[in-house]
mmCIF file of C-alpha atoms and ligand atoms in Angstrom:
data_model
loop_
_atom_site.group_PDB
_atom_site.id
_atom_site.type_symbol
_atom_site.label_atom_id
_atom_site.label_comp_id
_atom_site.label_asym_id
_atom_site.label_seq_id
_atom_site.Cartn_x
_atom_site.Cartn_y
_atom_site.Cartn_z
ATOM 1 C CA MET A 1 11.311 3.881 -21.796
ATOM 2 C CA SER A 2 10.332 3.179 -18.398
ATOM 3 C CA ARG A 3 7.382 4.225 -16.978
ATOM 4 C CA PRO A 4 7.816 7.537 -14.965
ATOM 5 C CA ILE A 5 6.997 6.574 -11.205
ATOM 6 C CA LYS A 6 10.209 5.719 -8.912
ATOM 7 C CA ALA A 7 10.971 6.260 -5.249
ATOM 8 C CA THR A 8 14.056 8.009 -4.606
ATOM 9 C CA ILE A 9 15.462 7.598 -1.549
ATOM 10 C CA ASN A 10 18.460 10.715 0.101
ATOM 11 C CA THR A 11 20.972 8.615 1.712
ATOM 12 C CA THR A 12 22.357 12.402 3.034
ATOM 13 C CA ALA A 13 19.126 12.726 4.626
ATOM 14 C CA LEU A 14 18.875 9.750 6.353
ATOM 15 C CA SER A 15 22.713 10.347 7.814
ATOM 16 C CA HIS A 16 21.255 13.978 8.797
ATOM 17 C CA ASN A 17 18.231 12.341 10.974
ATOM 18 C CA LEU A 18 20.257 10.092 12.644
ATOM 19 C CA ARG A 19 22.577 13.173 13.819
ATOM 20 C CA ARG A 20 19.811 15.176 14.757
ATOM 21 C CA ILE A 21 18.451 12.557 17.011
ATOM 22 C CA ARG A 22 21.467 12.097 18.616
ATOM 23 C CA ALA A 23 21.749 15.402 19.451
ATOM 24 C CA LEU A 24 18.571 14.862 21.266
ATOM 25 C CA ALA A 25 19.649 12.331 23.218
ATOM 26 C CA PRO A 26 23.419 12.942 23.589
ATOM 27 C CA THR A 27 24.217 10.571 26.448
ATOM 28 C CA SER A 28 21.905 7.942 24.829
ATOM 29 C CA LYS A 29 23.228 5.504 22.353
ATOM 30 C CA VAL A 30 20.720 4.930 19.758
ATOM 31 C CA TRP A 31 18.869 1.626 17.673
ATOM 32 C CA SER A 32 18.118 2.539 14.472
ATOM 33 C CA VAL A 33 14.420 0.244 13.942
ATOM 34 C CA VAL A 34 15.080 -0.745 10.451
ATOM 35 C CA LYS A 35 12.612 -3.246 10.535
ATOM 36 C CA ALA A 36 10.072 -3.616 7.747
ATOM 37 C CA ASN A 37 12.971 -3.280 4.852
ATOM 38 C CA ALA A 38 13.687 0.198 6.669
ATOM 39 C CA TYR A 39 10.133 0.928 7.028
ATOM 40 C CA GLY A 40 10.100 0.605 3.254
ATOM 41 C CA HIS A 41 13.451 2.334 2.382
ATOM 42 C CA GLY A 42 15.482 -0.767 1.480
ATOM 43 C CA LEU A 43 17.659 -2.406 3.907
ATOM 44 C CA ALA A 44 20.199 -2.515 1.797
ATOM 45 C CA ARG A 45 20.092 0.556 0.636
ATOM 46 C CA CYS A 46 20.179 2.240 3.945
ATOM 47 C CA TYR A 47 22.176 0.532 6.424
ATOM 48 C CA GLN A 48 25.615 2.364 5.121
ATOM 49 C CA ALA A 49 23.668 5.609 5.339
ATOM 50 C CA LEU A 50 23.069 4.815 9.111
ATOM 51 C CA ALA A 51 26.720 3.325 9.892
ATOM 52 C CA ALA A 52 26.904 5.630 12.626
ATOM 53 C CA THR A 53 24.619 4.075 14.821
ATOM 54 C CA ASP A 54 24.960 1.917 18.172
ATOM 55 C CA GLY A 55 22.995 -0.675 16.102
ATOM 56 C CA TYR A 56 20.425 -1.724 14.401
ATOM 57 C CA ALA A 57 16.761 -2.939 15.400
ATOM 58 C CA LEU A 58 14.214 -5.689 13.101
ATOM 59 C CA LEU A 59 12.612 -8.648 13.625
ATOM 60 C CA ASN A 60 13.434 -10.978 10.929
ATOM 61 C CA TYR A 61 16.409 -13.229 10.381
ATOM 62 C CA GLU A 62 17.091 -12.801 7.050
ATOM 63 C CA GLU A 63 17.452 -9.207 7.204
ATOM 64 C CA ALA A 64 19.583 -9.820 10.355
ATOM 65 C CA ILE A 65 21.942 -11.991 8.598
ATOM 66 C CA GLN A 66 21.793 -9.601 5.301
ATOM 67 C CA LEU A 67 23.235 -7.043 7.561
ATOM 68 C CA ARG A 68 25.776 -9.568 9.589
ATOM 69 C CA GLU A 69 26.963 -10.670 6.152
ATOM 70 C CA ALA A 70 27.295 -7.414 4.669
ATOM 71 C CA GLY A 71 29.601 -7.228 7.166
ATOM 72 C CA VAL A 72 27.715 -5.210 9.672
ATOM 73 C CA THR A 73 29.510 -5.383 13.426
ATOM 74 C CA GLN A 74 27.351 -3.132 15.706
ATOM 75 C CA PRO A 75 24.746 -5.160 17.586
ATOM 76 C CA ILE A 76 21.537 -6.218 16.010
ATOM 77 C CA LEU A 77 18.558 -6.513 18.187
ATOM 78 C CA LEU A 78 15.062 -9.004 17.668
ATOM 79 C CA LEU A 79 12.479 -6.466 18.510
ATOM 80 C CA GLU A 80 10.209 -9.515 18.516
ATOM 81 C CA GLY A 81 12.244 -12.093 20.287
ATOM 82 C CA PHE A 82 13.157 -15.893 18.703
ATOM 83 C CA PHE A 83 9.875 -17.517 17.354
ATOM 84 C CA LYS A 84 10.868 -21.283 18.296
ATOM 85 C CA PRO A 85 13.691 -23.022 20.438
ATOM 86 C CA THR A 86 15.705 -23.861 17.838
ATOM 87 C CA ASP A 87 16.324 -20.338 16.815
ATOM 88 C CA LEU A 88 18.732 -19.933 19.472
ATOM 89 C CA SER A 89 22.089 -21.611 17.392
ATOM 90 C CA LEU A 90 20.837 -18.578 14.600
ATOM 91 C CA ILE A 91 21.157 -15.977 16.899
ATOM 92 C CA GLU A 92 24.411 -17.048 18.731
ATOM 93 C CA ALA A 93 25.906 -17.579 15.238
ATOM 94 C CA TYR A 94 25.428 -14.345 13.793
ATOM 95 C CA GLN A 95 25.517 -12.836 17.208
ATOM 96 C CA LEU A 96 22.120 -11.172 17.740
ATOM 97 C CA THR A 97 20.663 -9.808 20.587
ATOM 98 C CA THR A 98 17.296 -10.569 21.312
ATOM 99 C CA ALA A 99 13.948 -9.731 22.892
ATOM 100 C CA ILE A 100 12.666 -12.083 25.877
ATOM 101 C CA HIS A 101 9.307 -11.490 26.529
ATOM 102 C CA SER A 102 7.151 -15.025 27.130
ATOM 103 C CA ASP A 103 8.012 -17.568 29.965
ATOM 104 C CA TRP A 104 8.835 -20.104 27.201
ATOM 105 C CA GLN A 105 11.879 -18.385 25.865
ATOM 106 C CA LEU A 106 12.940 -18.464 29.483
ATOM 107 C CA GLN A 107 12.785 -21.977 29.505
ATOM 108 C CA ALA A 108 14.317 -22.565 26.041
ATOM 109 C CA LEU A 109 17.320 -20.028 27.315
ATOM 110 C CA ALA A 110 17.457 -22.259 30.505
ATOM 111 C CA SER A 111 17.915 -25.459 27.874
ATOM 112 C CA TYR A 112 20.408 -23.610 25.276
ATOM 113 C CA LYS A 113 24.000 -24.893 25.696
ATOM 114 C CA ALA A 114 25.991 -22.086 24.407
ATOM 115 C CA GLN A 115 29.419 -21.304 23.708
ATOM 116 C CA LYS A 116 29.452 -17.399 23.909
ATOM 117 C CA PRO A 117 26.420 -15.686 26.026
ATOM 118 C CA ILE A 118 23.629 -14.520 24.139
ATOM 119 C CA SER A 119 22.932 -10.249 25.117
ATOM 120 C CA VAL A 120 18.637 -10.488 25.890
ATOM 121 C CA TYR A 121 16.260 -7.522 26.015
ATOM 122 C CA LEU A 122 14.112 -8.241 29.022
ATOM 123 C CA LYS A 123 10.434 -6.910 27.626
ATOM 124 C CA ILE A 124 8.244 -5.195 30.302
ATOM 125 C CA ASN A 125 4.850 -4.493 29.496
ATOM 126 C CA ASN A 126 3.713 -1.298 30.489
ATOM 127 C CA GLY A 127 0.126 -0.869 29.192
ATOM 128 C CA MET A 128 0.807 -1.817 25.524
ATOM 129 C CA ASN A 129 -0.258 -5.020 26.596
ATOM 130 C CA ARG A 130 1.090 -6.546 23.173
ATOM 131 C CA LEU A 131 4.595 -8.434 24.204
ATOM 132 C CA GLY A 132 6.272 -8.873 27.623
ATOM 133 C CA PHE A 133 6.326 -9.447 31.040
ATOM 134 C CA SER A 134 3.944 -7.700 33.245
ATOM 135 C CA PRO A 135 6.000 -5.403 35.823
ATOM 136 C CA ASP A 136 5.239 -7.458 38.952
ATOM 137 C CA LYS A 137 7.026 -10.403 37.322
ATOM 138 C CA VAL A 138 10.191 -8.050 36.023
ATOM 139 C CA LEU A 139 12.214 -8.944 39.203
ATOM 140 C CA THR A 140 11.862 -13.070 39.073
ATOM 141 C CA VAL A 141 12.545 -12.923 35.380
ATOM 142 C CA TRP A 142 15.897 -10.637 36.113
ATOM 143 C CA GLN A 143 16.596 -13.356 38.903
ATOM 144 C CA GLN A 144 16.253 -16.564 36.662
ATOM 145 C CA LEU A 145 17.669 -15.009 33.553
ATOM 146 C CA ASN A 146 21.056 -13.807 36.101
ATOM 147 C CA THR A 147 21.339 -17.587 37.053
ATOM 148 C CA LEU A 148 21.144 -18.720 33.433
ATOM 149 C CA PRO A 149 24.955 -19.496 31.627
ATOM 150 C CA ALA A 150 23.393 -18.881 28.071
ATOM 151 C CA VAL A 151 22.209 -15.455 28.923
ATOM 152 C CA GLY A 152 25.273 -12.454 28.572
ATOM 153 C CA GLU A 153 24.352 -8.635 29.075
ATOM 154 C CA ILE A 154 20.667 -7.988 30.350
ATOM 155 C CA THR A 155 18.815 -4.981 29.086
ATOM 156 C CA LEU A 156 15.799 -3.777 30.241
ATOM 157 C CA MET A 157 13.094 -3.031 27.387
ATOM 158 C CA SER A 158 9.615 -1.201 27.021
ATOM 159 C CA HIS A 159 7.392 0.331 24.730
ATOM 160 C CA PHE A 160 4.851 2.988 25.210
ATOM 161 C CA ALA A 161 1.584 2.809 24.053
ATOM 162 C CA ARG A 162 0.513 6.356 23.940
ATOM 163 C CA ALA A 163 4.463 8.545 23.575
ATOM 164 C CA ASP A 164 3.062 10.441 21.160
ATOM 165 C CA GLU A 165 0.351 12.058 23.111
ATOM 166 C CA GLY A 166 1.557 14.013 25.232
ATOM 167 C CA PRO A 167 3.529 13.740 28.879
ATOM 168 C CA ASP A 168 -0.063 13.106 30.533
ATOM 169 C CA PHE A 169 0.636 9.725 28.250
ATOM 170 C CA ILE A 170 4.047 8.954 29.471
ATOM 171 C CA ARG A 171 4.098 10.183 33.259
ATOM 172 C CA GLU A 172 1.872 6.739 34.382
ATOM 173 C CA PRO A 173 3.918 3.691 32.312
ATOM 174 C CA SER A 174 7.135 5.508 33.106
ATOM 175 C CA GLN A 175 6.500 5.494 36.980
ATOM 176 C CA ARG A 176 5.212 2.241 37.100
ATOM 177 C CA LEU A 177 8.357 0.844 35.343
ATOM 178 C CA ASP A 178 10.529 2.627 37.611
ATOM 179 C CA GLN A 179 8.877 0.766 40.343
ATOM 180 C CA ALA A 180 9.530 -2.522 39.011
ATOM 181 C CA THR A 181 12.744 -1.855 37.420
ATOM 182 C CA SER A 182 14.057 0.416 40.757
ATOM 183 C CA GLU A 183 16.749 -2.335 42.633
ATOM 184 C CA LEU A 184 17.824 -3.471 39.077
ATOM 185 C CA GLN A 185 21.157 -2.702 37.917
ATOM 186 C CA ALA A 186 20.823 -2.739 34.375
ATOM 187 C CA PRO A 187 21.153 -0.545 31.103
ATOM 188 C CA ARG A 188 17.160 0.717 30.197
ATOM 189 C CA CYS A 189 15.803 1.256 26.489
ATOM 190 C CA TYR A 190 12.230 3.051 26.246
ATOM 191 C CA ALA A 191 11.941 5.214 23.630
ATOM 192 C CA ASN A 192 10.711 5.595 20.650
ATOM 193 C CA SER A 193 10.394 8.138 18.210
ATOM 194 C CA ALA A 194 7.571 10.065 19.963
ATOM 195 C CA ALA A 195 9.531 9.317 23.532
ATOM 196 C CA SER A 196 12.987 10.087 21.298
ATOM 197 C CA LEU A 197 11.555 13.527 20.343
ATOM 198 C CA TRP A 198 9.288 14.916 23.221
ATOM 199 C CA HIS A 199 10.340 12.926 26.759
ATOM 200 C CA PRO A 200 14.004 13.281 27.308
ATOM 201 C CA GLU A 201 13.447 11.550 30.849
ATOM 202 C CA THR A 202 12.572 8.553 29.549
ATOM 203 C CA HIS A 203 16.197 8.485 26.681
ATOM 204 C CA HIS A 204 18.041 5.875 29.776
ATOM 205 C CA GLN A 205 21.101 4.366 27.985
ATOM 206 C CA TRP A 206 19.868 3.155 24.970
ATOM 207 C CA ILE A 207 16.789 4.739 22.879
ATOM 208 C CA ARG A 208 15.068 2.918 19.753
ATOM 209 C CA PRO A 209 13.818 5.384 17.233
ATOM 210 C CA GLY A 210 12.265 4.402 13.652
ATOM 211 C CA VAL A 211 10.080 6.609 11.459
ATOM 212 C CA VAL A 212 11.857 10.039 12.776
ATOM 213 C CA LEU A 213 15.208 8.472 11.105
ATOM 214 C CA TYR A 214 12.823 8.496 7.723
ATOM 215 C CA GLY A 215 11.933 12.304 8.287
ATOM 216 C CA ALA A 216 8.003 10.802 9.172
ATOM 217 C CA SER A 217 6.394 12.355 12.136
ATOM 218 C CA PRO A 218 4.757 9.637 15.136
ATOM 219 C CA THR A 219 2.017 12.065 15.879
ATOM 220 C CA GLY A 220 1.437 12.187 11.504
ATOM 221 C CA CYS A 221 1.851 15.900 12.204
ATOM 222 C CA ALA A 222 4.352 17.044 9.623
ATOM 223 C CA ALA A 223 5.050 20.231 11.319
ATOM 224 C CA ASP A 224 7.529 17.901 14.254
ATOM 225 C CA ILE A 225 9.583 16.891 11.101
ATOM 226 C CA GLU A 226 10.571 20.267 10.306
ATOM 227 C CA SER A 227 10.357 21.535 14.070
ATOM 228 C CA PHE A 228 13.181 18.933 14.898
ATOM 229 C CA ASP A 229 14.986 19.885 11.972
ATOM 230 C CA LEU A 230 14.354 16.414 10.242
ATOM 231 C CA ARG A 231 14.235 16.076 6.490
ATOM 232 C CA PRO A 232 12.331 13.147 4.331
ATOM 233 C CA VAL A 233 14.334 10.146 3.257
ATOM 234 C CA MET A 234 11.547 9.079 0.299
ATOM 235 C CA SER A 235 10.402 11.012 -2.215
ATOM 236 C CA LEU A 236 7.493 9.038 -4.573
ATOM 237 C CA THR A 237 7.721 10.691 -7.835
ATOM 238 C CA SER A 238 6.248 10.469 -10.948
ATOM 239 C CA GLU A 239 4.587 12.569 -14.573
ATOM 240 C CA ILE A 240 1.686 13.383 -16.165
ATOM 241 C CA ILE A 241 1.121 10.694 -19.041
ATOM 242 C CA ALA A 242 -2.066 12.360 -20.203
ATOM 243 C CA VAL A 243 -3.868 15.431 -20.094
ATOM 244 C CA GLN A 244 -7.896 16.275 -20.028
ATOM 245 C CA GLN A 245 -9.979 18.808 -21.278
ATOM 246 C CA VAL A 246 -13.512 18.343 -19.672
ATOM 247 C CA ALA A 247 -16.597 20.155 -20.057
ATOM 248 C CA ALA A 248 -18.367 21.357 -16.596
ATOM 249 C CA GLY A 249 -20.872 18.719 -15.033
ATOM 250 C CA GLU A 250 -18.768 15.605 -16.328
ATOM 251 C CA GLY A 251 -18.097 12.717 -14.342
ATOM 252 C CA VAL A 252 -14.045 11.917 -13.753
ATOM 253 C CA GLY A 253 -12.927 8.305 -13.097
ATOM 254 C CA TYR A 254 -14.296 4.911 -11.874
ATOM 255 C CA GLY A 255 -18.036 5.579 -10.627
ATOM 256 C CA HIS A 256 -17.728 9.146 -11.653
ATOM 257 C CA ARG A 257 -17.282 9.933 -7.854
ATOM 258 C CA TYR A 258 -16.015 13.290 -8.302
ATOM 259 C CA VAL A 259 -17.743 15.145 -10.859
ATOM 260 C CA THR A 260 -16.379 18.538 -12.598
ATOM 261 C CA PRO A 261 -18.131 22.054 -10.711
ATOM 262 C CA SER A 262 -16.866 23.996 -13.786
ATOM 263 C CA ALA A 263 -14.635 23.093 -17.067
ATOM 264 C CA GLN A 264 -11.424 21.227 -15.736
ATOM 265 C CA ARG A 265 -8.046 20.649 -16.938
ATOM 266 C CA ILE A 266 -7.363 17.356 -15.411
ATOM 267 C CA GLY A 267 -3.913 15.816 -15.182
ATOM 268 C CA ILE A 268 -3.073 12.118 -15.620
ATOM 269 C CA VAL A 269 -0.723 10.684 -13.529
ATOM 270 C CA ALA A 270 0.723 7.586 -13.519
ATOM 271 C CA CYS A 271 0.315 6.351 -9.823
ATOM 272 C CA GLY A 272 -1.888 4.226 -8.463
ATOM 273 C CA TYR A 273 -2.720 2.206 -5.834
ATOM 274 C CA ALA A 274 -0.603 -0.811 -7.120
ATOM 275 C CA ASP A 275 2.030 0.818 -6.323
ATOM 276 C CA GLY A 276 1.076 1.779 -2.672
ATOM 277 C CA TYR A 277 -0.601 5.187 -3.241
ATOM 278 C CA PRO A 278 -3.391 4.989 -0.758
ATOM 279 C CA ARG A 279 -6.798 4.295 -2.688
ATOM 280 C CA HIS A 280 -8.729 5.860 0.062
ATOM 281 C CA ALA A 281 -7.005 9.415 -0.673
ATOM 282 C CA PRO A 282 -10.406 11.971 -1.822
ATOM 283 C CA SER A 283 -10.446 14.591 -3.886
ATOM 284 C CA GLY A 284 -7.937 17.158 -2.654
ATOM 285 C CA THR A 285 -5.534 15.670 -1.762
ATOM 286 C CA PRO A 286 -2.729 17.571 -2.283
ATOM 287 C CA VAL A 287 -0.043 16.548 -5.033
ATOM 288 C CA LEU A 288 2.867 18.407 -5.979
ATOM 289 C CA ILE A 289 2.843 19.068 -10.016
ATOM 290 C CA ALA A 290 5.743 21.210 -11.524
ATOM 291 C CA GLY A 291 6.462 22.400 -7.878
ATOM 292 C CA LYS A 292 2.819 23.443 -7.827
ATOM 293 C CA LEU A 293 0.082 22.029 -4.950
ATOM 294 C CA CYS A 294 -2.825 20.965 -7.056
ATOM 295 C CA LYS A 295 -5.556 18.689 -5.818
ATOM 296 C CA ILE A 296 -6.435 14.497 -7.018
ATOM 297 C CA VAL A 297 -10.030 14.492 -8.179
ATOM 298 C CA GLY A 298 -12.058 11.447 -7.851
ATOM 299 C CA THR A 299 -11.122 8.023 -7.115
ATOM 300 C CA VAL A 300 -7.518 6.508 -7.768
ATOM 301 C CA SER A 301 -7.347 3.778 -9.679
ATOM 302 C CA MET A 302 -4.655 0.758 -9.255
ATOM 303 C CA ASP A 303 -2.628 2.521 -12.038
ATOM 304 C CA MET A 304 -3.456 6.590 -12.189
ATOM 305 C CA LEU A 305 -4.351 8.988 -10.267
ATOM 306 C CA MET A 306 -5.969 12.322 -12.130
ATOM 307 C CA VAL A 307 -5.271 15.759 -11.129
ATOM 308 C CA ASP A 308 -7.008 18.756 -11.342
ATOM 309 C CA ILE A 309 -4.396 21.226 -13.386
ATOM 310 C CA THR A 310 -6.757 23.954 -14.075
ATOM 311 C CA GLU A 311 -4.745 26.518 -11.704
ATOM 312 C CA CYS A 312 -1.296 25.048 -12.986
ATOM 313 C CA PRO A 313 -1.441 26.007 -17.149
ATOM 314 C CA GLU A 314 2.294 25.291 -17.231
ATOM 315 C CA ALA A 315 1.422 21.427 -16.499
ATOM 316 C CA SER A 316 1.247 19.036 -19.286
ATOM 317 C CA ILE A 317 2.384 16.128 -20.473
ATOM 318 C CA GLY A 318 5.872 14.920 -19.359
ATOM 319 C CA SER A 319 5.221 17.479 -16.072
ATOM 320 C CA ALA A 320 7.396 16.338 -12.433
ATOM 321 C CA VAL A 321 4.877 15.104 -10.294
ATOM 322 C CA GLU A 322 5.262 14.330 -6.218
ATOM 323 C CA LEU A 323 3.272 12.058 -4.602
ATOM 324 C CA TRP A 324 5.122 12.666 -1.141
ATOM 325 C CA GLY A 325 8.712 13.398 -0.425
ATOM 326 C CA SER A 326 11.092 16.213 -0.107
ATOM 327 C CA GLN A 327 8.142 19.151 -0.559
ATOM 328 C CA LEU A 328 5.017 17.129 0.214
ATOM 329 C CA PRO A 329 5.531 15.304 3.299
ATOM 330 C CA VAL A 330 3.935 11.982 3.728
ATOM 331 C CA ASP A 331 2.564 12.672 6.837
ATOM 332 C CA THR A 332 0.176 15.454 4.743
ATOM 333 C CA ILE A 333 -0.812 12.739 2.295
ATOM 334 C CA ALA A 334 -1.270 9.796 4.948
ATOM 335 C CA HIS A 335 -3.619 12.240 7.283
ATOM 336 C CA ALA A 336 -5.455 12.852 3.916
ATOM 337 C CA ALA A 337 -5.830 9.246 3.675
ATOM 338 C CA GLY A 338 -6.759 8.667 7.535
ATOM 339 C CA THR A 339 -3.539 6.391 7.728
ATOM 340 C CA VAL A 340 -0.391 7.069 9.397
ATOM 341 C CA GLY A 341 3.179 8.111 7.379
ATOM 342 C CA TYR A 342 4.679 4.728 8.538
ATOM 343 C CA GLU A 343 2.007 2.553 6.390
ATOM 344 C CA LEU A 344 2.274 4.440 2.979
ATOM 345 C CA LEU A 345 6.559 4.309 3.526
ATOM 346 C CA THR A 346 6.566 0.528 4.110
ATOM 347 C CA ALA A 347 3.119 0.258 1.547
ATOM 348 C CA VAL A 348 5.113 1.035 -1.811
ATOM 349 C CA THR A 349 4.912 -1.712 -4.012
ATOM 350 C CA GLN A 350 7.747 -4.166 -6.198
ATOM 351 C CA ARG A 351 7.153 -2.463 -9.246
ATOM 352 C CA VAL A 352 8.125 0.819 -8.153
ATOM 353 C CA PRO A 353 11.781 1.492 -9.153
ATOM 354 C CA PHE A 354 13.701 2.639 -6.315
ATOM 355 C CA THR A 355 16.962 4.981 -6.881
ATOM 356 C CA ILE A 356 19.515 6.769 -4.237
ATOM 357 C CA ILE A 357 20.536 10.170 -4.323
ATOM 358 C CA SER A 358 23.118 11.503 -1.611
ATOM 359 C CA ASP A 359 23.160 15.899 -1.821
ATOM 360 C CA ILE A 360 25.246 18.089 0.135
ATOM 361 C CA SER A 361 23.437 18.971 3.713
HETATM 362 C C1 PLP B 1 9.093 -0.325 15.068
HETATM 363 C C2 PLP B 1 9.335 -0.138 17.031
HETATM 364 C C3 PLP B 1 9.921 0.850 17.207
HETATM 365 C C4 PLP B 1 10.226 2.274 16.676
HETATM 366 O O1 PLP B 1 9.457 2.880 16.857
HETATM 367 P P1 PLP B 1 8.724 4.207 15.612
HETATM 368 O O2 PLP B 1 7.638 4.832 16.301
HETATM 369 O O3 PLP B 1 8.952 3.856 14.366
HETATM 370 O O4 PLP B 1 9.757 5.305 16.361
HETATM 371 C C5 PLP B 1 10.735 0.859 18.323
HETATM 372 N N1 PLP B 1 10.528 -0.417 19.531
HETATM 373 C C6 PLP B 1 9.841 -1.153 18.888
HETATM 374 C C7 PLP B 1 9.869 -2.726 19.734
HETATM 375 C C8 PLP B 1 9.062 -1.486 18.206
HETATM 376 O O5 PLP B 1 8.350 -2.598 17.418
#
């Protein structure tokens, strides 16, 4: 028998989430962001459940080519653009759409002889200060791009630094964008998950949701997912593989950083940080055992973690454990561990087997 840990991907939930996001932005087209191996869910496992999308957004060629070779015909957007001038032939061959964020990319496009023009996303830096041309350069770059025979359709692209923090953090960057682009006749693509959920004024022609498709919240607040009727896609589950009766006052796990306040029954779960469970999850982090909420005790180790099952007498060796997923939001675990759902979802390791389910929603 194999080790009981597994990650289950619910493709019905994924399709459902795409429909929900579309309903929130009914006049916009949707790039489904599938970077980082579909946020750790597995691109090959997920792309078909997103077949109703208008395009797939990601950032490495391997994944883009994987989609093309699987027969995907929708546009594919390279969010970080191209990395070397020689990449342009690959972009043309696989009909990829590329972000343009730096002067050297303009020069590369200027000297590239394309058989078929390449669609580009002109990236505007509106305060994230990561990628993109500053708003005062946009007009010039736009004009330059328009003179280049290698360039096809041009879309304006930007990314909000604080869309998950409320309207006050969207207003100023939105105004800056509007001012910089008011004269430009071009489609716009500004909204990530948070802006897709909460800022319809940013939706324009294309939105770019990522984490919400997988049923996790951009704010880290699990309640967001329920309030928008989104569903968790990944469930990380395992089993109890041993039970210890521990007397009061005994240490549990490495460093004895947990000491039993009273006699406790401790369940040992086959899941540790080498599976991608966060080592920073403190004692008290919730775990679902046989359908009941229990708490982690002690330090998460490489291959196992310990759970207080004193109040869950039905739990025993072989009991089902949900670390996060359909009944325990990944955002809740991320919050306890001082991180975000994005990090946990993308950090499940190679040794965890994945299975796919689809259910009737
Ligand atoms: C990752 C990413 C997104 C999606 O972000 P979410 O918060 O997951 O919705 C959108 N745009 C760009 C440029 C990205 O890098």
